[in-house]
Amino acid sequence: MKISTLLAGAGLLISSGLAFAQSYPNKPIHFVTGFAAGSSIENLSRIVLDDISKRTGAVFVVEQRPGALGMIGMNAVAKAPPDGYTLMPTSSATHSSAPQLTKMTVADPVKDFTHLGALDRFHLMLVVNASSGIKTVEDLVAEAKKKSLNYGYGSATGQVGASAFVRAAGIDRNVVGIPYKSQPLALTDLVGNQVQFVTSDLPSVDALVRGNKLTALAVSGDKRATLFPDVPTLTERGINAELIGWVGVAGPAGLPEEVRTWWQRNLTTTLNRPNVIEDFKARGVEPFILFGPTLEKFVADQYQVWGRHIREAGIKPE
């Protein structure tokens, strides 16, 4: 387990006596991520935590507990004391898809968590090696009909996104998925021409596309990505593989109302700050503000949507 700390700095710690005089939080909050350091989910979460820390004096300790598609970290948080001091970034990876892709016993994504707030949502992007000669979705489909192709995936989101595309495009008989321990490793092999395409969260491929290492063919979602307005949606290309990525914050079931209120108040403030909005947009995501029953329904609905795509693609739990 790797632990890194979002330090508030000595000056802030000294000046935050008022913040620590309140009943919550009055000690460091452990924020457990289910992926290796540097994942897009962790990076986006840090933007939010850093802003909250600077404003309130709250101290966050970020812990990486990678493995099993994020389920190791997810299970640890679900079993933690429900006091608001052990939380996690929820996501379409950990709470929509991964629980349906593993045979291990995992926490219930809805019932075993108190969902405190949504943070952002993002597109999935279909990418190929820039030197492949493939310029459009139609080119990739035509290539797959001529010969067998491989796609790489290092996350549940990447696996389900690619499988949904393959099935909707009618090329599932000619395409094989290759698993990796992380999405960056899959993208590295795509750059090295070891696999032919990857479907990934936009923040993970942004720099590679802009650096002309990869070519973006399409994005998921009901509208084009702000950062890549020239890249069409899959729907525009006649392929119905509608999936969205999302990130939120949650803790164990049964968190006190005080904790819920504190997070709702601070997330609302942070996600409406112009600098945070711009930082999100620069990474290809947009703030997504949901709380309470509306958020709980969203999480439950997304679990069903991703589950349907998993079943239709014939992906078996491992």
Coordinates of C-alpha atoms in Angstrom, one line a residue:
M1 CA 0.0 0.0 0.0
K2 CA 1.4 3.4 -0.9
I3 CA 0.5 6.4 1.2
S4 CA 0.9 10.0 0.1
T5 CA -0.4 13.1 1.9
L6 CA -2.1 16.2 0.7
L7 CA -0.2 18.4 3.1
A8 CA -1.9 21.6 4.1
G9 CA 1.4 23.1 5.0
A10 CA 2.7 24.3 8.4
G11 CA 1.1 27.7 8.1
L12 CA -2.3 26.3 7.3
L13 CA -2.1 23.7 10.1
I14 CA -1.3 26.5 12.6
S15 CA -4.0 28.8 11.3
S16 CA -6.7 26.1 11.1
G17 CA -7.5 25.9 14.8
L18 CA -11.0 27.2 14.2
A19 CA -11.6 24.4 11.6
F20 CA -10.4 21.7 14.0
A21 CA -12.6 23.1 16.8
Q22 CA -15.6 21.8 15.0
S23 CA -16.8 18.3 15.6
Y24 CA -16.1 17.1 12.0
P25 CA -13.4 16.9 10.8
N26 CA -11.2 17.0 13.8
K27 CA -8.5 14.6 12.6
P28 CA -7.0 13.6 9.1
I29 CA -9.4 12.0 6.6
H30 CA -8.1 9.0 4.9
F31 CA -9.0 8.9 1.2
V32 CA -8.5 5.4 -0.3
T33 CA -8.1 5.0 -4.0
G34 CA -8.3 1.6 -5.6
F35 CA -5.7 2.3 -8.3
A36 CA -2.0 2.9 -8.6
A37 CA -0.7 6.4 -8.0
G38 CA -1.2 8.8 -10.9
S39 CA -4.5 7.4 -12.1
S40 CA -6.9 9.9 -13.6
I41 CA -9.4 9.2 -10.8
E42 CA -6.8 10.1 -8.2
N43 CA -5.6 13.2 -10.0
L44 CA -9.1 14.6 -10.3
S45 CA -9.9 13.8 -6.7
R46 CA -6.8 15.6 -5.6
I47 CA -7.9 18.8 -7.3
V48 CA -11.1 18.7 -5.2
L49 CA -9.4 17.7 -2.0
D50 CA -6.7 20.3 -2.3
D51 CA -9.3 23.1 -2.7
I52 CA -11.3 21.9 0.3
S53 CA -8.1 21.6 2.3
K54 CA -7.0 25.1 1.5
R55 CA -10.4 26.6 2.4
T56 CA -11.2 24.6 5.5
G57 CA -7.9 23.4 7.0
A58 CA -9.0 19.8 6.7
V59 CA -6.2 17.3 6.3
F60 CA -6.4 14.4 3.8
V61 CA -4.2 11.4 3.6
V62 CA -4.4 9.7 0.2
E63 CA -3.8 6.0 0.2
Q64 CA -3.3 3.7 -2.8
R65 CA -4.7 0.2 -2.4
P66 CA -4.6 -1.1 -6.0
G67 CA -5.7 -4.4 -7.3
A68 CA -8.7 -6.4 -8.5
L69 CA -10.0 -3.6 -10.6
G70 CA -10.2 -1.3 -7.6
M71 CA -12.2 -3.8 -5.5
I72 CA -9.5 -4.1 -2.8
G73 CA -9.7 -0.5 -1.9
M74 CA -13.5 -0.5 -2.3
N75 CA -14.0 -3.4 0.1
A76 CA -11.6 -1.7 2.7
V77 CA -13.7 1.4 2.7
A78 CA -17.0 -0.4 3.0
K79 CA -15.7 -2.2 6.1
A80 CA -14.3 0.9 7.8
P81 CA -16.0 2.6 10.8
P82 CA -18.8 4.8 9.6
D83 CA -17.4 8.0 11.1
G84 CA -16.4 10.0 8.0
Y85 CA -12.6 9.5 8.3
T86 CA -12.2 6.7 5.7
L87 CA -13.6 7.7 2.3
M88 CA -12.9 6.9 -1.3
P89 CA -13.4 8.2 -4.9
T90 CA -16.2 6.3 -6.3
S91 CA -16.4 5.9 -10.1
S92 CA -17.9 4.2 -13.1
A93 CA -14.9 1.8 -12.7
T94 CA -15.4 0.8 -9.0
H95 CA -19.2 1.2 -8.6
S96 CA -20.7 0.6 -12.1
S97 CA -18.6 -2.0 -13.8
A98 CA -15.9 -3.7 -11.7
P99 CA -18.2 -5.4 -9.2
Q100 CA -19.8 -7.3 -12.1
L101 CA -16.5 -8.3 -13.6
T102 CA -15.0 -10.2 -10.7
K103 CA -15.8 -13.5 -8.9
M104 CA -14.4 -12.2 -5.6
T105 CA -16.8 -11.1 -2.9
V106 CA -17.3 -7.4 -3.1
A107 CA -19.3 -4.7 -1.3
D108 CA -22.6 -3.7 -2.7
P109 CA -22.0 -0.5 -4.7
V110 CA -25.2 1.1 -3.4
K111 CA -26.3 -0.4 -0.1
D112 CA -22.8 -0.6 1.5
F113 CA -21.9 3.0 0.9
T114 CA -23.0 6.5 1.9
H115 CA -22.7 8.4 -1.4
L116 CA -21.6 11.9 -0.4
G117 CA -21.5 13.6 -3.7
A118 CA -20.6 13.4 -7.4
L119 CA -17.5 15.2 -8.7
D120 CA -17.3 15.0 -12.4
R121 CA -18.3 13.1 -15.5
F122 CA -16.2 12.4 -18.6
H123 CA -16.2 10.8 -22.1
L124 CA -14.6 7.5 -23.0
M125 CA -12.4 7.9 -26.1
L126 CA -11.7 5.3 -28.8
V127 CA -8.0 5.7 -29.9
V128 CA -5.6 4.0 -32.3
N129 CA -1.9 4.4 -32.9
A130 CA -1.3 7.5 -35.0
S131 CA 0.9 5.6 -37.4
S132 CA -1.7 2.9 -38.1
G133 CA -3.3 4.8 -41.0
I134 CA -6.7 4.4 -39.4
K135 CA -8.4 7.8 -39.3
T136 CA -12.1 7.1 -38.7
V137 CA -14.3 4.6 -36.9
E138 CA -15.3 3.3 -40.3
D139 CA -11.6 2.6 -41.1
L140 CA -11.2 0.6 -37.8
V141 CA -14.4 -1.4 -38.5
A142 CA -13.3 -2.2 -42.0
E143 CA -9.9 -3.3 -40.7
A144 CA -11.5 -5.6 -38.2
K145 CA -13.6 -7.2 -40.9
K146 CA -10.4 -8.0 -42.9
K147 CA -8.3 -9.5 -40.1
S148 CA -8.2 -10.2 -36.4
L149 CA -7.5 -7.2 -34.1
N150 CA -6.6 -6.9 -30.4
Y151 CA -7.6 -4.1 -28.0
G152 CA -6.0 -3.5 -24.7
Y153 CA -7.6 -2.6 -21.4
G154 CA -6.3 -2.0 -17.9
S155 CA -9.5 -1.0 -16.1
A156 CA -13.1 -2.1 -15.9
T157 CA -14.2 1.1 -17.7
G158 CA -11.7 0.4 -20.5
Q159 CA -12.8 -3.2 -20.9
V160 CA -16.6 -2.6 -20.9
G161 CA -16.2 0.5 -23.1
A162 CA -14.3 -1.4 -25.8
S163 CA -16.5 -4.5 -25.6
A164 CA -19.6 -2.3 -26.0
F165 CA -18.1 -0.7 -29.1
V166 CA -17.0 -4.0 -30.6
R167 CA -20.4 -5.5 -30.2
A168 CA -22.3 -2.5 -31.4
A169 CA -20.1 -2.3 -34.5
G170 CA -20.6 -6.0 -35.3
I171 CA -16.9 -6.9 -35.1
D172 CA -17.0 -9.0 -31.9
R173 CA -16.0 -12.2 -33.8
N174 CA -12.8 -10.7 -35.1
V175 CA -11.6 -8.8 -32.0
V176 CA -9.9 -10.0 -28.8
G177 CA -9.3 -8.1 -25.6
I178 CA -5.9 -8.2 -23.9
P179 CA -5.9 -7.4 -20.2
Y180 CA -3.3 -5.2 -18.5
K181 CA -2.6 -4.3 -14.9
S182 CA -3.4 -0.7 -15.5
Q183 CA -4.8 1.5 -18.3
P184 CA -1.4 3.4 -18.8
L185 CA 0.2 0.0 -19.6
A186 CA -2.4 -0.7 -22.2
L187 CA -1.9 2.7 -23.7
T188 CA 1.9 2.2 -23.7
D189 CA 1.5 -1.0 -25.8
L190 CA -0.9 0.8 -28.1
V191 CA 1.8 3.4 -28.8
G192 CA 4.2 0.5 -29.3
N193 CA 1.8 -1.2 -31.8
Q194 CA 1.3 -4.3 -29.6
V195 CA -2.5 -3.8 -29.7
Q196 CA -4.6 -2.1 -32.3
F197 CA -7.0 0.1 -30.2
V198 CA -8.0 1.1 -26.7
T199 CA -11.1 2.7 -25.2
S200 CA -10.1 4.8 -22.3
D201 CA -11.2 7.7 -20.1
L202 CA -10.4 10.9 -21.9
P203 CA -8.0 12.3 -19.2
S204 CA -5.7 9.3 -19.6
V205 CA -5.3 9.8 -23.4
D206 CA -5.5 13.5 -23.7
A207 CA -1.7 14.1 -23.7
L208 CA -1.0 11.2 -26.1
V209 CA -3.6 12.5 -28.6
R210 CA -2.3 16.0 -28.4
G211 CA 1.2 14.7 -28.8
N212 CA 0.3 12.9 -32.0
K213 CA 1.1 9.5 -30.6
L214 CA -2.6 8.4 -30.8
T215 CA -5.5 9.3 -33.1
A216 CA -8.9 9.9 -31.5
L217 CA -11.6 8.2 -33.5
A218 CA -14.7 8.9 -31.4
V219 CA -16.0 9.6 -27.9
S220 CA -18.9 8.2 -26.0
G221 CA -21.6 10.4 -24.5
D222 CA -24.5 12.4 -26.0
K223 CA -22.3 15.3 -27.1
R224 CA -18.7 15.9 -28.3
A225 CA -15.9 16.6 -25.9
T226 CA -15.2 20.2 -25.2
L227 CA -11.4 19.6 -25.6
F228 CA -11.9 17.7 -28.9
P229 CA -14.8 19.4 -30.7
D230 CA -13.7 17.8 -34.0
V231 CA -13.9 14.2 -32.7
P232 CA -17.4 12.8 -33.4
T233 CA -19.4 10.8 -30.9
L234 CA -20.0 7.1 -31.6
T235 CA -23.6 7.8 -32.0
E236 CA -22.8 10.2 -34.9
R237 CA -21.0 7.2 -36.5
G238 CA -24.1 5.1 -36.2
I239 CA -22.8 3.0 -33.3
N240 CA -25.0 2.8 -30.1
A241 CA -22.5 2.2 -27.3
E242 CA -23.7 4.8 -24.9
L243 CA -21.6 4.9 -21.8
I244 CA -20.4 7.8 -19.6
G245 CA -17.7 7.9 -17.0
W246 CA -18.1 9.5 -13.6
V247 CA -16.4 10.1 -10.3
G248 CA -17.8 10.8 -6.8
V249 CA -17.0 10.6 -3.1
A250 CA -18.4 8.0 -0.7
G251 CA -17.8 6.3 2.7
P252 CA -19.2 3.4 4.5
A253 CA -23.0 3.0 4.9
G254 CA -24.4 4.9 7.8
L255 CA -22.3 8.1 7.9
P256 CA -23.7 10.7 10.3
E257 CA -25.8 13.6 8.9
E258 CA -23.1 16.0 10.0
V259 CA -20.6 14.3 7.7
R260 CA -23.1 14.4 4.8
T261 CA -23.8 18.1 5.3
W262 CA -20.1 19.0 5.6
W263 CA -19.3 17.3 2.3
Q264 CA -22.3 18.6 0.4
R265 CA -21.5 22.2 1.5
N266 CA -17.8 22.0 0.6
L267 CA -18.3 20.0 -2.7
T268 CA -20.9 22.6 -3.8
T269 CA -18.4 25.4 -3.1
T270 CA -15.4 23.7 -4.7
L271 CA -17.2 22.5 -7.8
N272 CA -18.5 26.0 -8.6
R273 CA -15.1 27.7 -8.2
P274 CA -13.9 29.0 -11.7
N275 CA -10.4 27.7 -11.2
V276 CA -11.6 24.2 -10.4
I277 CA -14.0 24.2 -13.4
E278 CA -11.2 25.3 -15.7
D279 CA -8.8 22.7 -14.3
F280 CA -11.4 20.0 -14.9
K281 CA -12.1 21.2 -18.4
A282 CA -8.4 21.2 -19.2
R283 CA -8.4 17.5 -18.3
G284 CA -11.4 16.7 -20.4
V285 CA -14.0 16.4 -17.6
E286 CA -16.8 18.6 -16.3
P287 CA -18.2 19.1 -12.8
F288 CA -21.1 16.9 -12.0
I289 CA -23.0 18.0 -8.9
L290 CA -25.4 15.5 -7.4
F291 CA -26.3 14.7 -3.8
G292 CA -28.7 12.7 -1.7
P293 CA -31.4 10.4 -3.2
T294 CA -30.7 11.8 -6.7
L295 CA -27.1 10.6 -6.5
E296 CA -28.0 7.3 -5.0
K297 CA -30.5 6.7 -7.9
F298 CA -27.8 7.7 -10.4
V299 CA -25.3 5.2 -8.9
A300 CA -27.9 2.4 -8.9
D301 CA -29.0 3.2 -12.5
Q302 CA -25.4 3.3 -13.8
Y303 CA -24.7 -0.1 -12.2
Q304 CA -27.6 -1.4 -14.3
V305 CA -26.5 0.3 -17.5
W306 CA -22.9 -1.0 -17.3
G307 CA -24.2 -4.4 -16.2
R308 CA -26.4 -4.6 -19.3
H309 CA -23.4 -3.8 -21.6
I310 CA -21.3 -6.4 -19.7
R311 CA -24.0 -9.1 -20.2
E312 CA -24.6 -8.2 -23.9
A313 CA -20.9 -8.3 -24.6
G314 CA -20.7 -11.7 -23.0
I315 CA -17.9 -10.7 -20.6
K316 CA -17.5 -13.3 -17.9
P317 CA -16.5 -12.5 -14.3
E318 CA -12.9 -13.5 -13.5

